[in-house]
Amino acid sequence: MAPTSKAWAVVAGVGPGTGATVARKFSLQYPVALLARNPDNYEPFVKEINNAGGKAIGISTDVSDANSIKNAFQKIESEFGSHGCAAAIFNASGRFFRKSVLELSEEEFTAGYDVSCKGAFLFSQAALPHLLKVAGDSSTQHPPTLIYTGATASVKSNALMSSFSTGKYAMRALSQSVAREFAPKGVHVAHAIIDGVIDIPRTKEWLKDQPPEAKISAEGIADAYWNLHIQPKTAFTNEVDIRPMLEKW
Amino acid sequence: MAPTSKAWAVVAGVGPGTGATVARKFSLQYPVALLARNPDNYEPFVKEINNAGGKAIGISTDVSDANSIKNAFQKIESEFGSHGCAAAIFNASGRFFRKSVLELSEEEFTAGYDVSCKGAFLFSQAALPHLLKVAGDSSTQHPPTLIYTGATASVKSNALMSSFSTGKYAMRALSQSVAREFAPKGVHVAHAIIDGVIDIPRTKEWLKDQPPEAKISAEGIADAYWNLHIQPKTAFTNEVDIRPMLEKW
Amino acid sequence: MAPTSKAWAVVAGVGPGTGATVARKFSLQYPVALLARNPDNYEPFVKEINNAGGKAIGISTDVSDANSIKNAFQKIESEFGSHGCAAAIFNASGRFFRKSVLELSEEEFTAGYDVSCKGAFLFSQAALPHLLKVAGDSSTQHPPTLIYTGATASVKSNALMSSFSTGKYAMRALSQSVAREFAPKGVHVAHAIIDGVIDIPRTKEWLKDQPPEAKISAEGIADAYWNLHIQPKTAFTNEVDIRPMLEKW
Amino acid sequence: MAPTSKAWAVVAGVGPGTGATVARKFSLQYPVALLARNPDNYEPFVKEINNAGGKAIGISTDVSDANSIKNAFQKIESEFGSHGCAAAIFNASGRFFRKSVLELSEEEFTAGYDVSCKGAFLFSQAALPHLLKVAGDSSTQHPPTLIYTGATASVKSNALMSSFSTGKYAMRALSQSVAREFAPKGVHVAHAIIDGVIDIPRTKEWLKDQPPEAKISAEGIADAYWNLHIQPKTAFTNEVDIRPMLEKW
């Protein structure tokens, strides 16, 4: 099915999980750019979307690097045109070090922030002018949307988790500041607290003794993001939590 | 359009605003019962839904009265059959007294709790056995859903607002306890923080100097509730906020 | 040691735990009134404080009953004079029913609210005029203080806990509304989240295999309340959490 | 008055405001080290404390630099001995850029995090071994305490404030993770939300038309920190808010 809109969507942090599934969902309406450091992480999905009649490109991008992000958006515009961005999804996460505060190196500690927050900032800064273009275009169907993927650690900071949670708390702060600045300009900004294990190849062996409802489906996340995207200007949701039916919280 | 499901939906707290619009939305798939104290509040919408090919009944109900609630659910079952409840939406609010703590009578103070929390409890207790019936029925399409309509005052308690906010905070506590108890049994429980002025006949003169995006559309809320309802067991949202694009928060 | 101030303190919800210990602490500076339903709960502490050179009275009071509360404050004024209230501590809790939402009777469900929130409202309404008197008296040493004792369930509502948590969430809402209304008038209002098992006779057998640091000392709470009381108008704390060193949170 | 303890205290982020006042307060019991980038910021207070009979040193330190922090703690130990740290207060804040997300440079955006969070991490990592030494020493009077100074922006992220709030949210995450890891080892970790304008030379002209109770007194903060420090192991407070009586919140 060919995308019905000229404005494009972009997903940063694509791998065989949430990112790919979100890209697939948004590709039903938009040309979509898939960003990941490693081409192996987006290539199969770019192919799959194009084979299905969609329009997708993959761009090797380091979201914590300003130039890399800048180049990615130039590439998107040169491929998809300057019709503006209908949806930008930041789904990247920093590396994860389950370690005592006493044992973390400075590099390990800041790794979470560098991607989750600085990356989200660089991505937002690059995406917002394109989102504002769509906001000002009365012919578009849905308000342009900027979504950040958070985690349990966005609102709870456990022992040994500081390198991860500091980045996620900071990303949530960024999302709220961006929402308050750009909602009045017509951009819908939302933060999702993904609370649980996502059911992806990497977590196949986790929670094996439990029924499927113990894990979050990537499709469920993608549908939730799409439903955020189609909200009208009169009813923006700025934060959702998403967890499987069997999650303790 | 005739409802496609035998399981029914129920909306408590119907008036010419959110309640009616939510009922209209859910009537596209379910027979729907509209509950309000005053028949004037539901009669036009019952008629409208039935005229449109849907199936609706109205029941005069005082949600703060256990017997009244009990009678309402017996009436629903006798009209719609014992196919169970697919969606129960608690949308009632206690009366509102903008007064100093020193000037509130005991009756005024408890009025908020009596409807917003005790009413929500009585409604939940009556609805849950019917929701559990649908949860155990593998032929139904969406997990049965119980949604509570909250407000800004569910998470912020301002001066002079105690009679309202105490009821709303308490209702949020109820929703979280019910969610944690019944999600593992397959019932999707969600709480919505409606943050802003809803665009209904009663608020027509409010914010008149502002564009339409300063108010929340009841349709936006109804769509958000429907999108909660269709979430799968692997991706339940337990809390959403909803505000118009121009709301300060 | 005789109290050094004419303004008095009042503690509602006295038993052999937090209430008695808080009363003892405040009796070092103020004549203090101890309120409880059952005289057995305050008599030993009234005696103890008076024997130690303090000045204490006990009043049998049902905090969920407006007349009972009214009578209590009239009794206090007739005994201690109309010098105003320096500190009012609401420490009462509703009865506790660990039950499914489906099994709670209406009376059981509302029992938490009736004491924790309606009681707190009636107590606040009765105490505030006396607190305002002290606020307007430049000769007093510390800003008059109104403290509410909350619990883990004030901010987290677990399964089977709805009768308790709804009352505690509502009390927290009350405390915030009262704080915002009366702080500008010079009354210091604070809410304490007591997160853990308090070390009192009733909990002697609990956590027996753990070191003493697994429980909260009532003295620790009393000291924290006193330290709230002596904060100046330029540095009010409106919420504290208190937990023992070994508590998981 | 000479300090009565051998264990020492350290305050990072000293200037003519909270930092200096906190240092003065803790110098009544402990030898105290004052850390700031610019010696002008600590020299007058080091002199003042030593003149008053206390024991103070100042160390020029860049808290966002691991080596600078490391050198500071070596200097402290060589001056005050290896008796351990009784209290470590992190009071530094990153630079502040009130700017749109679209106008912040990468350096400006990360400046908040670099000090508020990375600095807090480096400081915690350096201080914790010394705090643990005191935790294991049964002769010390109060549990060793690590306090982080937060702000309104630690829990609310407004438009144009992202460079500041992202650092403060992240610091709060750090404080909670450190608290959960080290409380069971006897270290008291607390985070303070300073909500309002602090009354210091730099803010002299602010809120000039308002009474003194519109600003927070640095003494009020210092007293609150001391009261956190003297809490026993059975009653730790992990978060306090502090605001002046006239603050809107």
mmCIF file of C-alpha atoms in Angstrom, chain C:
data_model
loop_
_atom_site.group_PDB
_atom_site.id
_atom_site.type_symbol
_atom_site.label_atom_id
_atom_site.label_comp_id
_atom_site.label_asym_id
_atom_site.label_seq_id
_atom_site.Cartn_x
_atom_site.Cartn_y
_atom_site.Cartn_z
ATOM 1 C CA MET C 1 9.398 20.560 82.642
ATOM 2 C CA ALA C 2 6.573 23.100 82.449
ATOM 3 C CA PRO C 3 5.482 24.175 78.967
ATOM 4 C CA THR C 4 6.979 27.530 78.085
ATOM 5 C CA SER C 5 4.158 28.731 75.840
ATOM 6 C CA LYS C 6 0.548 29.655 76.458
ATOM 7 C CA ALA C 7 -0.563 28.671 72.986
ATOM 8 C CA TRP C 8 -1.445 24.996 72.974
ATOM 9 C CA ALA C 9 -1.002 21.942 70.795
ATOM 10 C CA VAL C 10 -3.502 19.259 69.891
ATOM 11 C CA VAL C 11 -2.939 15.742 68.607
ATOM 12 C CA ALA C 12 -5.825 13.741 67.145
ATOM 13 C CA GLY C 13 -5.465 10.006 66.891
ATOM 14 C CA VAL C 14 -3.455 9.167 69.982
ATOM 15 C CA GLY C 15 -2.502 5.600 70.766
ATOM 16 C CA PRO C 16 0.621 3.887 72.033
ATOM 17 C CA GLY C 17 2.609 4.898 68.966
ATOM 18 C CA THR C 18 3.103 7.999 66.871
ATOM 19 C CA GLY C 19 0.330 10.037 68.492
ATOM 20 C CA ALA C 20 1.567 9.619 72.059
ATOM 21 C CA THR C 21 5.191 10.231 71.099
ATOM 22 C CA VAL C 22 4.319 13.362 69.138
ATOM 23 C CA ALA C 23 2.240 14.639 72.085
ATOM 24 C CA ARG C 24 5.147 14.009 74.456
ATOM 25 C CA LYS C 25 7.514 15.907 72.170
ATOM 26 C CA PHE C 26 5.249 18.953 71.792
ATOM 27 C CA SER C 27 4.437 18.936 75.541
ATOM 28 C CA LEU C 28 7.974 20.172 76.215
ATOM 29 C CA GLN C 29 6.902 23.555 74.922
ATOM 30 C CA TYR C 30 3.097 23.551 74.828
ATOM 31 C CA PRO C 31 0.121 22.496 76.891
ATOM 32 C CA VAL C 32 -1.158 19.602 74.828
ATOM 33 C CA ALA C 33 -4.555 18.009 74.231
ATOM 34 C CA LEU C 34 -4.682 14.320 73.312
ATOM 35 C CA LEU C 35 -7.712 13.175 71.315
ATOM 36 C CA ALA C 36 -8.769 9.565 70.796
ATOM 37 C CA ARG C 37 -12.043 7.669 70.703
ATOM 38 C CA ASN C 38 -11.063 5.412 73.534
ATOM 39 C CA PRO C 39 -9.783 7.021 76.779
ATOM 40 C CA ASP C 40 -7.552 3.974 77.300
ATOM 41 C CA ASN C 41 -5.546 5.229 74.360
ATOM 42 C CA TYR C 42 -4.635 8.600 75.882
ATOM 43 C CA GLU C 43 -4.955 8.256 79.657
ATOM 44 C CA PRO C 44 -1.524 6.761 80.356
ATOM 45 C CA PHE C 45 0.153 9.478 78.270
ATOM 46 C CA VAL C 46 -1.831 12.326 79.804
ATOM 47 C CA LYS C 47 -0.734 11.063 83.201
ATOM 48 C CA GLU C 48 2.860 10.628 82.065
ATOM 49 C CA ILE C 49 3.110 14.140 80.639
ATOM 50 C CA ASN C 50 1.533 15.739 83.706
ATOM 51 C CA ASN C 51 3.812 13.740 86.003
ATOM 52 C CA ALA C 52 6.798 14.947 84.033
ATOM 53 C CA GLY C 53 5.818 18.557 84.712
ATOM 54 C CA GLY C 54 3.992 19.088 81.440
ATOM 55 C CA LYS C 55 0.362 20.019 81.022
ATOM 56 C CA ALA C 56 -1.917 17.602 79.230
ATOM 57 C CA ILE C 57 -5.568 16.762 78.913
ATOM 58 C CA GLY C 58 -7.252 13.876 77.147
ATOM 59 C CA ILE C 59 -10.578 14.160 75.362
ATOM 60 C CA SER C 60 -12.612 11.262 74.059
ATOM 61 C CA THR C 61 -13.319 12.266 70.480
ATOM 62 C CA ASP C 62 -14.715 10.724 67.328
ATOM 63 C CA VAL C 63 -12.914 12.711 64.620
ATOM 64 C CA SER C 64 -15.443 11.679 61.990
ATOM 65 C CA ASP C 65 -18.213 13.398 63.973
ATOM 66 C CA ALA C 66 -18.498 17.175 63.632
ATOM 67 C CA ASN C 67 -20.060 17.695 67.059
ATOM 68 C CA SER C 68 -17.512 15.537 68.789
ATOM 69 C CA ILE C 69 -14.696 17.555 67.219
ATOM 70 C CA LYS C 70 -16.430 20.836 68.093
ATOM 71 C CA ASN C 71 -16.835 19.791 71.703
ATOM 72 C CA ALA C 72 -13.201 18.763 71.875
ATOM 73 C CA PHE C 73 -11.962 22.181 70.794
ATOM 74 C CA GLN C 74 -14.354 23.941 73.213
ATOM 75 C CA LYS C 75 -12.986 21.754 75.998
ATOM 76 C CA ILE C 76 -9.409 22.589 74.993
ATOM 77 C CA GLU C 77 -10.110 26.304 75.030
ATOM 78 C CA SER C 78 -11.873 26.145 78.393
ATOM 79 C CA GLU C 79 -8.912 24.269 79.874
ATOM 80 C CA PHE C 80 -5.964 25.966 78.181
ATOM 81 C CA GLY C 81 -7.428 29.391 77.406
ATOM 82 C CA SER C 82 -7.946 31.204 74.127
ATOM 83 C CA HIS C 83 -4.250 31.733 73.396
ATOM 84 C CA GLY C 84 -4.590 29.937 70.108
ATOM 85 C CA CYS C 85 -3.187 26.756 68.666
ATOM 86 C CA ALA C 86 0.543 26.494 67.989
ATOM 87 C CA ALA C 87 0.411 23.031 66.494
ATOM 88 C CA ALA C 88 -2.378 20.719 65.382
ATOM 89 C CA ILE C 89 -1.460 17.191 64.351
ATOM 90 C CA PHE C 90 -3.940 14.925 62.624
ATOM 91 C CA ASN C 91 -2.767 11.393 63.145
ATOM 92 C CA ALA C 92 -6.009 9.400 62.950
ATOM 93 C CA SER C 93 -6.565 6.641 60.404
ATOM 94 C CA GLY C 94 -9.687 4.883 59.283
ATOM 95 C CA ARG C 95 -10.146 1.201 59.864
ATOM 96 C CA PHE C 96 -8.317 -1.078 57.515
ATOM 97 C CA PHE C 97 -9.921 -3.761 55.338
ATOM 98 C CA ARG C 98 -7.565 -5.771 53.152
ATOM 99 C CA LYS C 99 -10.237 -6.956 50.744
ATOM 100 C CA SER C 100 -11.157 -7.191 47.104
ATOM 101 C CA VAL C 101 -13.235 -4.349 45.700
ATOM 102 C CA LEU C 102 -15.861 -7.033 45.088
ATOM 103 C CA GLU C 103 -16.025 -8.001 48.776
ATOM 104 C CA LEU C 104 -15.996 -4.642 50.529
ATOM 105 C CA SER C 105 -19.291 -3.452 51.953
ATOM 106 C CA GLU C 106 -20.134 0.196 51.392
ATOM 107 C CA GLU C 107 -19.503 0.839 55.088
ATOM 108 C CA GLU C 108 -16.114 -0.846 54.955
ATOM 109 C CA PHE C 109 -15.131 1.059 51.833
ATOM 110 C CA THR C 110 -16.047 4.476 53.205
ATOM 111 C CA ALA C 111 -14.525 3.802 56.645
ATOM 112 C CA GLY C 112 -11.110 4.907 55.406
ATOM 113 C CA TYR C 113 -12.401 8.192 54.017
ATOM 114 C CA ASP C 114 -14.638 8.914 56.998
ATOM 115 C CA VAL C 115 -11.689 9.144 59.348
ATOM 116 C CA SER C 116 -8.683 9.889 57.142
ATOM 117 C CA CYS C 117 -10.316 12.588 55.047
ATOM 118 C CA LYS C 118 -13.661 13.712 56.489
ATOM 119 C CA GLY C 119 -12.114 13.538 59.962
ATOM 120 C CA ALA C 120 -9.104 15.496 58.753
ATOM 121 C CA PHE C 121 -11.440 18.101 57.248
ATOM 122 C CA LEU C 122 -13.484 18.489 60.448
ATOM 123 C CA PHE C 123 -10.302 18.673 62.501
ATOM 124 C CA SER C 124 -8.769 21.264 60.142
ATOM 125 C CA GLN C 125 -11.915 23.366 60.162
ATOM 126 C CA ALA C 126 -11.968 23.363 63.964
ATOM 127 C CA ALA C 127 -8.235 23.972 64.391
ATOM 128 C CA LEU C 128 -7.654 26.638 61.732
ATOM 129 C CA PRO C 129 -9.275 29.589 63.565
ATOM 130 C CA HIS C 130 -7.034 28.819 66.552
ATOM 131 C CA LEU C 131 -3.993 28.435 64.302
ATOM 132 C CA LEU C 132 -4.784 31.753 62.592
ATOM 133 C CA LYS C 133 -4.894 33.402 66.015
ATOM 134 C CA VAL C 134 -1.302 32.364 66.636
ATOM 135 C CA ALA C 135 -0.313 33.357 63.080
ATOM 136 C CA GLY C 136 -1.466 36.878 63.855
ATOM 137 C CA ASP C 137 0.343 37.048 67.190
ATOM 138 C CA SER C 138 3.845 38.392 66.639
ATOM 139 C CA SER C 139 4.982 37.278 70.093
ATOM 140 C CA THR C 140 4.892 33.568 69.229
ATOM 141 C CA GLN C 141 8.115 31.856 68.388
ATOM 142 C CA HIS C 142 7.217 29.462 65.576
ATOM 143 C CA PRO C 143 4.642 29.683 62.791
ATOM 144 C CA PRO C 144 1.528 27.721 63.794
ATOM 145 C CA THR C 145 1.638 24.303 62.188
ATOM 146 C CA LEU C 146 -0.936 21.830 60.917
ATOM 147 C CA ILE C 147 0.466 18.377 60.146
ATOM 148 C CA TYR C 148 -1.302 15.407 58.577
ATOM 149 C CA THR C 149 0.046 11.878 58.985
ATOM 150 C CA GLY C 150 -0.094 10.013 55.681
ATOM 151 C CA ALA C 151 1.215 6.639 54.640
ATOM 152 C CA THR C 152 2.694 4.735 51.708
ATOM 153 C CA ALA C 153 -0.925 4.426 50.613
ATOM 154 C CA SER C 154 -1.102 8.225 50.233
ATOM 155 C CA VAL C 155 0.853 7.926 47.001
ATOM 156 C CA LYS C 156 0.555 4.264 45.980
ATOM 157 C CA SER C 157 -2.718 2.378 45.807
ATOM 158 C CA ASN C 158 -2.211 -1.364 45.755
ATOM 159 C CA ALA C 159 -4.624 -4.193 45.041
ATOM 160 C CA LEU C 160 -6.963 -4.939 47.974
ATOM 161 C CA MET C 161 -6.079 -1.618 49.621
ATOM 162 C CA SER C 162 -8.725 0.675 48.155
ATOM 163 C CA SER C 163 -10.622 1.349 51.398
ATOM 164 C CA PHE C 164 -7.414 2.635 52.964
ATOM 165 C CA SER C 165 -5.731 4.340 50.005
ATOM 166 C CA THR C 166 -8.795 6.280 48.845
ATOM 167 C CA GLY C 167 -8.973 7.932 52.265
ATOM 168 C CA LYS C 168 -5.243 8.633 52.314
ATOM 169 C CA TYR C 169 -5.078 10.047 48.764
ATOM 170 C CA ALA C 170 -8.050 12.266 49.664
ATOM 171 C CA MET C 171 -6.347 13.453 52.872
ATOM 172 C CA ARG C 172 -3.263 14.375 50.857
ATOM 173 C CA ALA C 173 -5.463 16.406 48.501
ATOM 174 C CA LEU C 174 -6.960 18.142 51.528
ATOM 175 C CA SER C 175 -3.530 18.931 52.951
ATOM 176 C CA GLN C 176 -2.377 20.504 49.684
ATOM 177 C CA SER C 177 -5.499 22.623 49.327
ATOM 178 C CA VAL C 178 -5.263 23.787 52.943
ATOM 179 C CA ALA C 179 -1.555 24.523 52.510
ATOM 180 C CA ARG C 180 -2.176 26.667 49.455
ATOM 181 C CA GLU C 181 -5.032 28.528 51.147
ATOM 182 C CA PHE C 182 -3.486 29.144 54.560
ATOM 183 C CA ALA C 183 0.263 29.436 54.007
ATOM 184 C CA PRO C 184 -0.137 33.040 52.775
ATOM 185 C CA LYS C 185 -1.955 33.664 56.080
ATOM 186 C CA GLY C 186 0.988 32.334 58.060
ATOM 187 C CA VAL C 187 -0.074 28.773 58.832
ATOM 188 C CA HIS C 188 2.479 26.088 58.025
ATOM 189 C CA VAL C 189 0.705 23.016 56.623
ATOM 190 C CA ALA C 190 2.584 19.772 56.048
ATOM 191 C CA HIS C 191 1.857 16.216 54.984
ATOM 192 C CA ALA C 192 4.045 13.312 56.071
ATOM 193 C CA ILE C 193 4.298 10.093 54.067
ATOM 194 C CA ILE C 194 5.113 7.467 56.692
ATOM 195 C CA ASP C 195 6.509 4.660 54.552
ATOM 196 C CA GLY C 196 7.078 1.540 56.603
ATOM 197 C CA VAL C 197 6.125 -0.287 59.761
ATOM 198 C CA ILE C 198 6.179 1.883 62.881
ATOM 199 C CA ASP C 199 7.842 0.272 65.877
ATOM 200 C CA ILE C 200 5.006 0.190 68.431
ATOM 201 C CA PRO C 201 3.687 -2.457 70.819
ATOM 202 C CA ARG C 202 1.161 -3.675 68.240
ATOM 203 C CA THR C 203 3.873 -4.392 65.645
ATOM 204 C CA LYS C 204 6.271 -6.044 68.103
ATOM 205 C CA GLU C 205 6.107 -9.396 66.337
ATOM 206 C CA TRP C 206 6.455 -7.969 62.841
ATOM 207 C CA LEU C 207 9.806 -8.147 61.008
ATOM 208 C CA LYS C 208 11.247 -9.952 64.041
ATOM 209 C CA ASP C 209 14.076 -11.477 62.035
ATOM 210 C CA GLN C 210 15.280 -8.048 60.991
ATOM 211 C CA PRO C 211 17.439 -5.476 62.771
ATOM 212 C CA PRO C 212 15.763 -2.485 64.476
ATOM 213 C CA GLU C 213 16.486 -0.304 61.433
ATOM 214 C CA ALA C 214 13.760 -2.164 59.552
ATOM 215 C CA LYS C 215 11.074 -0.242 61.459
ATOM 216 C CA ILE C 216 10.316 3.445 61.885
ATOM 217 C CA SER C 217 10.772 4.799 65.401
ATOM 218 C CA ALA C 218 7.883 6.880 66.688
ATOM 219 C CA GLU C 219 10.524 9.207 68.172
ATOM 220 C CA GLY C 220 11.937 9.750 64.695
ATOM 221 C CA ILE C 221 8.511 10.806 63.476
ATOM 222 C CA ALA C 222 7.955 13.087 66.474
ATOM 223 C CA ASP C 223 11.318 14.762 65.910
ATOM 224 C CA ALA C 224 10.537 15.235 62.226
ATOM 225 C CA TYR C 225 7.195 16.842 63.113
ATOM 226 C CA TRP C 226 8.873 19.138 65.609
ATOM 227 C CA ASN C 227 11.457 20.124 63.019
ATOM 228 C CA LEU C 228 8.645 20.975 60.617
ATOM 229 C CA HIS C 229 7.064 23.088 63.357
ATOM 230 C CA ILE C 230 10.147 25.200 64.005
ATOM 231 C CA GLN C 231 10.697 26.055 60.325
ATOM 232 C CA PRO C 232 10.484 29.806 59.705
ATOM 233 C CA LYS C 233 8.008 31.481 57.354
ATOM 234 C CA THR C 234 10.803 31.722 54.799
ATOM 235 C CA ALA C 235 11.303 27.953 54.556
ATOM 236 C CA PHE C 236 8.194 25.839 54.830
ATOM 237 C CA THR C 237 8.316 22.149 53.960
ATOM 238 C CA ASN C 238 4.944 20.928 52.713
ATOM 239 C CA GLU C 239 5.721 17.258 52.306
ATOM 240 C CA VAL C 240 8.227 14.850 53.825
ATOM 241 C CA ASP C 241 8.626 11.134 53.485
ATOM 242 C CA ILE C 242 9.888 9.100 56.424
ATOM 243 C CA ARG C 243 11.143 5.527 56.176
ATOM 244 C CA PRO C 244 13.571 3.304 58.016
ATOM 245 C CA MET C 245 16.999 2.669 56.561
ATOM 246 C CA LEU C 246 16.126 -0.900 55.516
ATOM 247 C CA GLU C 247 12.804 -0.116 53.802
ATOM 248 C CA LYS C 248 12.463 -1.077 50.132
ATOM 249 C CA TRP C 249 10.797 1.705 48.153
#
